[in-house]
């Protein structure tokens, strides 16, 4: 088979007819499939079920400093959970706050506090005419949505295989005092799977922001979420690099066990410099008396330490690896020769980022939907949900079982082919 | 023994000497006691320990609509938890949002959302020159602190035995568009133990606020927290009354199981009109994907329904009743005849509100502290922590065991007597 762009008009028309039949046949199956969200599968959630038994009514529910964890108190979490989540992020427990079940909520709260009260004494952002936030694209839609809700101007920064385009980041951050933050997923980025290079991390740490209250929102959501058996991505420690560069307060780091234990009932954490942590806690103390400490202890008892957590992640990887392999091999088999798309080859994280021919993504997603397959909305990985090239589609293969993933990808690739042919015929 | 004010100067001096000796003797005991915070005791927390066993690794963790509660989703909680918490508040499940472990955090978030985004389309409060909040006094320090942190002007409203002074409330709310809210603890108010009368609730429901975005923050924290065996306070249903009065959107109601199951690991909820709930959810959806649903199911499995919860509260009452009886009888025995103080006689809730002679509260609390007894800071129950009469002290008898409560009250009453005598000698 030839590349589509080398086909004659007649060949394209014939191909179109053939693909339309194929599409109709798949539609007639009445499928109901969903590869839209980065959710763990039932099988993955089952891995953590023994956690339901680690605490019982006969246990003494105290943490290591003797606090009765059933009662109020400990704003920043129990010491052993701070240690565990600190180890996930490579940070000392003293620089960690362990919260409730949602790292997204912790990030939202950090942004909201900055708007309401400022950052370490700066002017509250609500009093500023303009706040800008940098959004590496494609990126995580829920990140962008938080800053969109606050009315910030969102600026797209193209992603490379080594992280965001740092020339652009430096220009914006160092020259424009309205730029107050940037969203980063430094390891196995959502959705592209990029791992920030040492140079990228060092350039982040060496930023000289025009705004004193600029912060990097370093969402280390997939820091231990490797797919490959042997090669595990690891990046430079952002807090250490910031410290070395004389910028200790430049970053808020986040992580959670949402894709380690239970997506809806894990524990979330943030880490930062001592000055940032003190600033955050000085405001958090009006908001809550403390997080659910019993669930924190449950996690510590189950994982024991970072090694236990890493071993647990290998079990996740064993479930996820065949799914990613299936997706990648089907994309290659169905679309490789046609040369109408490119896609990421992630070695960790939760997504495959797919780029169709320009102007095709929305139509592909619509065709999928019509035939019973829900994809993430086209454009979702861009600020305001608008992909200027209408090209990017996020594939989330984790949730559906293998037997659903194959027909889903079969349908998806049919829609890609049909839409591409239609596009080529328009030209 | 006579009332102190009837004593001659000589008698007062002799009494002072005697009380100083008594105080010194108690100081020499080197006590370390704390009756400062409304925390449940270990014994009370033990009541809920069987809840640790209701879910195990062999259970299927689905809620009644079939959702896998281990995964992401269900922004407003699982249906059965909405039903249970709705029954606590007397509201249909459709008007309930069940959150994480902290109702304070839900209240804070409601205030923060109003500041950031406005209420049902109103101007965000951050864009207003002045926001005022009404604070019935004495009241709950953490309520007042939330609105103080946001920089609102806090206006004290005197409490009566039937609730806040409604003449003042109506005047402020109906005439001043800068007044955006009022903090209420309608049942067994913190700290005075008042139960809002039918008239009070009806007058609240019939308010005609000058501000379209005025909301009553109805913190029903002690709605099922009765002390008396036979007479259980019940009040009119505020949401129903608001609806009847043509003001369906006037109120946000809150409650939690913090003082039912575990103070640090309970579940919190809010209820309001359908329009308010839709408004809140439309903003919450950017903040989090959903609460910890496993802990919600754990609560439902343990309590089963509102009747199970009421039965459980009787066990709490059995533990608390002797403590309150001890406090009240010691206050009566030690201070009754001296006529130097008055105090509440609560039949529910967590506090005794104590009023010393004017200008004495700070000194009493300081003397207690010097001798090893931590009380809630004098003035804590007033906006900005300032009691204009320096008279009110909140006594929280729930946390310490009986054997510590007696020496604590003995010391407290000694300090009250000594400070009062010193005050009378100054005059």
mmCIF file with all atom_site columns, C-alpha atoms in Angstrom, chain A residues 325-402:
data_model
loop_
_atom_site.group_PDB
_atom_site.id
_atom_site.type_symbol
_atom_site.label_atom_id
_atom_site.label_alt_id
_atom_site.label_comp_id
_atom_site.label_asym_id
_atom_site.label_entity_id
_atom_site.label_seq_id
_atom_site.pdbx_PDB_ins_code
_atom_site.Cartn_x
_atom_site.Cartn_y
_atom_site.Cartn_z
_atom_site.occupancy
_atom_site.B_iso_or_equiv
_atom_site.pdbx_formal_charge
_atom_site.auth_seq_id
_atom_site.auth_comp_id
_atom_site.auth_asym_id
_atom_site.auth_atom_id
_atom_site.pdbx_PDB_model_num
ATOM 1  C CA . UNK A 1 325 ? 1.658   -2.577 22.789 1.00 0.00 ? 325 UNK A CA 1
ATOM 2  C CA . UNK A 1 326 ? -1.687  -3.367 21.217 1.00 0.00 ? 326 UNK A CA 1
ATOM 3  C CA . UNK A 1 327 ? -2.464  0.275  20.544 1.00 0.00 ? 327 UNK A CA 1
ATOM 4  C CA . UNK A 1 328 ? 0.946   0.988  19.077 1.00 0.00 ? 328 UNK A CA 1
ATOM 5  C CA . UNK A 1 329 ? 1.001   -2.117 16.902 1.00 0.00 ? 329 UNK A CA 1
ATOM 6  C CA . UNK A 1 330 ? -2.510  -1.438 15.599 1.00 0.00 ? 330 UNK A CA 1
ATOM 7  C CA . UNK A 1 331 ? -1.650  2.164  14.795 1.00 0.00 ? 331 UNK A CA 1
ATOM 8  C CA . UNK A 1 332 ? 1.449   0.977  12.982 1.00 0.00 ? 332 UNK A CA 1
ATOM 9  C CA . UNK A 1 333 ? -0.314  -1.828 11.104 1.00 0.00 ? 333 UNK A CA 1
ATOM 10 C CA . UNK A 1 334 ? -3.343  0.207  10.104 1.00 0.00 ? 334 UNK A CA 1
ATOM 11 C CA . UNK A 1 335 ? -1.795  3.602  9.517  1.00 0.00 ? 335 UNK A CA 1
ATOM 12 C CA . UNK A 1 336 ? 1.951   3.147  9.128  1.00 0.00 ? 336 UNK A CA 1
ATOM 13 C CA . UNK A 1 337 ? 2.144   2.933  5.365  1.00 0.00 ? 337 UNK A CA 1
ATOM 14 C CA . UNK A 1 338 ? -0.579  5.470  4.688  1.00 0.00 ? 338 UNK A CA 1
ATOM 15 C CA . UNK A 1 339 ? 1.586   8.213  6.217  1.00 0.00 ? 339 UNK A CA 1
ATOM 16 C CA . UNK A 1 340 ? -1.426  10.211 7.340  1.00 0.00 ? 340 UNK A CA 1
ATOM 17 C CA . UNK A 1 341 ? -0.603  10.456 11.046 1.00 0.00 ? 341 UNK A CA 1
ATOM 18 C CA . UNK A 1 342 ? 2.107   10.335 13.681 1.00 0.00 ? 342 UNK A CA 1
ATOM 19 C CA . UNK A 1 343 ? 1.906   9.315  17.307 1.00 0.00 ? 343 UNK A CA 1
ATOM 20 C CA . UNK A 1 344 ? 3.942   9.076  20.492 1.00 0.00 ? 344 UNK A CA 1
ATOM 21 C CA . UNK A 1 345 ? 5.668   5.897  21.665 1.00 0.00 ? 345 UNK A CA 1
ATOM 22 C CA . UNK A 1 346 ? 5.392   6.315  25.442 1.00 0.00 ? 346 UNK A CA 1
ATOM 23 C CA . UNK A 1 347 ? 7.495   4.290  27.881 1.00 0.00 ? 347 UNK A CA 1
ATOM 24 C CA . UNK A 1 348 ? 5.402   5.435  30.841 1.00 0.00 ? 348 UNK A CA 1
ATOM 25 C CA . UNK A 1 349 ? 2.319   7.370  31.846 1.00 0.00 ? 349 UNK A CA 1
ATOM 26 C CA . UNK A 1 350 ? -1.251  6.916  30.682 1.00 0.00 ? 350 UNK A CA 1
ATOM 27 C CA . UNK A 1 351 ? -1.571  8.154  27.115 1.00 0.00 ? 351 UNK A CA 1
ATOM 28 C CA . UNK A 1 352 ? -0.687  7.927  23.460 1.00 0.00 ? 352 UNK A CA 1
ATOM 29 C CA . UNK A 1 353 ? -0.726  11.321 21.784 1.00 0.00 ? 353 UNK A CA 1
ATOM 30 C CA . UNK A 1 354 ? -1.935  11.064 18.206 1.00 0.00 ? 354 UNK A CA 1
ATOM 31 C CA . UNK A 1 355 ? -1.546  13.650 15.460 1.00 0.00 ? 355 UNK A CA 1
ATOM 32 C CA . UNK A 1 356 ? -3.758  13.328 12.417 1.00 0.00 ? 356 UNK A CA 1
ATOM 33 C CA . UNK A 1 357 ? -3.495  15.414 9.250  1.00 0.00 ? 357 UNK A CA 1
ATOM 34 C CA . UNK A 1 358 ? -4.302  19.041 9.932  1.00 0.00 ? 358 UNK A CA 1
ATOM 35 C CA . UNK A 1 359 ? -7.994  19.821 10.115 1.00 0.00 ? 359 UNK A CA 1
ATOM 36 C CA . UNK A 1 360 ? -9.038  16.203 10.728 1.00 0.00 ? 360 UNK A CA 1
ATOM 37 C CA . UNK A 1 361 ? -9.120  15.638 14.507 1.00 0.00 ? 361 UNK A CA 1
ATOM 38 C CA . UNK A 1 362 ? -12.638 16.909 15.213 1.00 0.00 ? 362 UNK A CA 1
ATOM 39 C CA . UNK A 1 363 ? -14.087 14.951 12.326 1.00 0.00 ? 363 UNK A CA 1
ATOM 40 C CA . UNK A 1 364 ? -12.314 11.750 13.411 1.00 0.00 ? 364 UNK A CA 1
ATOM 41 C CA . UNK A 1 365 ? -13.614 12.078 16.970 1.00 0.00 ? 365 UNK A CA 1
ATOM 42 C CA . UNK A 1 366 ? -17.113 12.803 15.642 1.00 0.00 ? 366 UNK A CA 1
ATOM 43 C CA . UNK A 1 367 ? -17.057 9.753  13.392 1.00 0.00 ? 367 UNK A CA 1
ATOM 44 C CA . UNK A 1 368 ? -15.878 7.598  16.311 1.00 0.00 ? 368 UNK A CA 1
ATOM 45 C CA . UNK A 1 369 ? -18.670 8.917  18.481 1.00 0.00 ? 369 UNK A CA 1
ATOM 46 C CA . UNK A 1 370 ? -21.278 8.243  15.823 1.00 0.00 ? 370 UNK A CA 1
ATOM 47 C CA . UNK A 1 371 ? -20.152 4.613  15.773 1.00 0.00 ? 371 UNK A CA 1
ATOM 48 C CA . UNK A 1 372 ? -20.175 4.240  19.564 1.00 0.00 ? 372 UNK A CA 1
ATOM 49 C CA . UNK A 1 373 ? -16.590 5.050  20.571 1.00 0.00 ? 373 UNK A CA 1
ATOM 50 C CA . UNK A 1 374 ? -15.951 7.944  22.977 1.00 0.00 ? 374 UNK A CA 1
ATOM 51 C CA . UNK A 1 375 ? -12.548 9.610  22.515 1.00 0.00 ? 375 UNK A CA 1
ATOM 52 C CA . UNK A 1 376 ? -11.227 12.615 24.470 1.00 0.00 ? 376 UNK A CA 1
ATOM 53 C CA . UNK A 1 377 ? -12.650 15.657 22.698 1.00 0.00 ? 377 UNK A CA 1
ATOM 54 C CA . UNK A 1 378 ? -10.431 16.894 19.882 1.00 0.00 ? 378 UNK A CA 1
ATOM 55 C CA . UNK A 1 379 ? -8.542  19.958 21.088 1.00 0.00 ? 379 UNK A CA 1
ATOM 56 C CA . UNK A 1 380 ? -8.890  19.001 24.762 1.00 0.00 ? 380 UNK A CA 1
ATOM 57 C CA . UNK A 1 381 ? -5.124  19.016 25.208 1.00 0.00 ? 381 UNK A CA 1
ATOM 58 C CA . UNK A 1 382 ? -4.936  22.702 24.290 1.00 0.00 ? 382 UNK A CA 1
ATOM 59 C CA . UNK A 1 383 ? -5.886  25.891 26.164 1.00 0.00 ? 383 UNK A CA 1
ATOM 60 C CA . UNK A 1 384 ? -9.548  26.759 25.719 1.00 0.00 ? 384 UNK A CA 1
ATOM 61 C CA . UNK A 1 385 ? -9.982  23.340 24.108 1.00 0.00 ? 385 UNK A CA 1
ATOM 62 C CA . UNK A 1 386 ? -8.763  24.743 20.782 1.00 0.00 ? 386 UNK A CA 1
ATOM 63 C CA . UNK A 1 387 ? -6.100  22.930 18.818 1.00 0.00 ? 387 UNK A CA 1
ATOM 64 C CA . UNK A 1 388 ? -5.006  25.470 16.179 1.00 0.00 ? 388 UNK A CA 1
ATOM 65 C CA . UNK A 1 389 ? -4.135  22.643 13.772 1.00 0.00 ? 389 UNK A CA 1
ATOM 66 C CA . UNK A 1 390 ? -7.182  20.495 14.662 1.00 0.00 ? 390 UNK A CA 1
ATOM 67 C CA . UNK A 1 391 ? -4.800  17.583 14.559 1.00 0.00 ? 391 UNK A CA 1
ATOM 68 C CA . UNK A 1 392 ? -4.204  16.182 18.071 1.00 0.00 ? 392 UNK A CA 1
ATOM 69 C CA . UNK A 1 393 ? -6.196  13.363 19.676 1.00 0.00 ? 393 UNK A CA 1
ATOM 70 C CA . UNK A 1 394 ? -5.421  11.818 23.055 1.00 0.00 ? 394 UNK A CA 1
ATOM 71 C CA . UNK A 1 395 ? -5.750  8.042  23.268 1.00 0.00 ? 395 UNK A CA 1
ATOM 72 C CA . UNK A 1 396 ? -6.246  6.630  26.771 1.00 0.00 ? 396 UNK A CA 1
ATOM 73 C CA . UNK A 1 397 ? -5.840  2.856  26.574 1.00 0.00 ? 397 UNK A CA 1
ATOM 74 C CA . UNK A 1 398 ? -5.721  2.058  30.301 1.00 0.00 ? 398 UNK A CA 1
ATOM 75 C CA . UNK A 1 399 ? -9.359  1.652  31.286 1.00 0.00 ? 399 UNK A CA 1
ATOM 76 C CA . UNK A 1 400 ? -10.934 -0.713 28.745 1.00 0.00 ? 400 UNK A CA 1
ATOM 77 C CA . UNK A 1 401 ? -10.164 -4.416 28.846 1.00 0.00 ? 401 UNK A CA 1
ATOM 78 C CA . UNK A 1 402 ? -7.985  -5.830 26.048 1.00 0.00 ? 402 UNK A CA 1
#
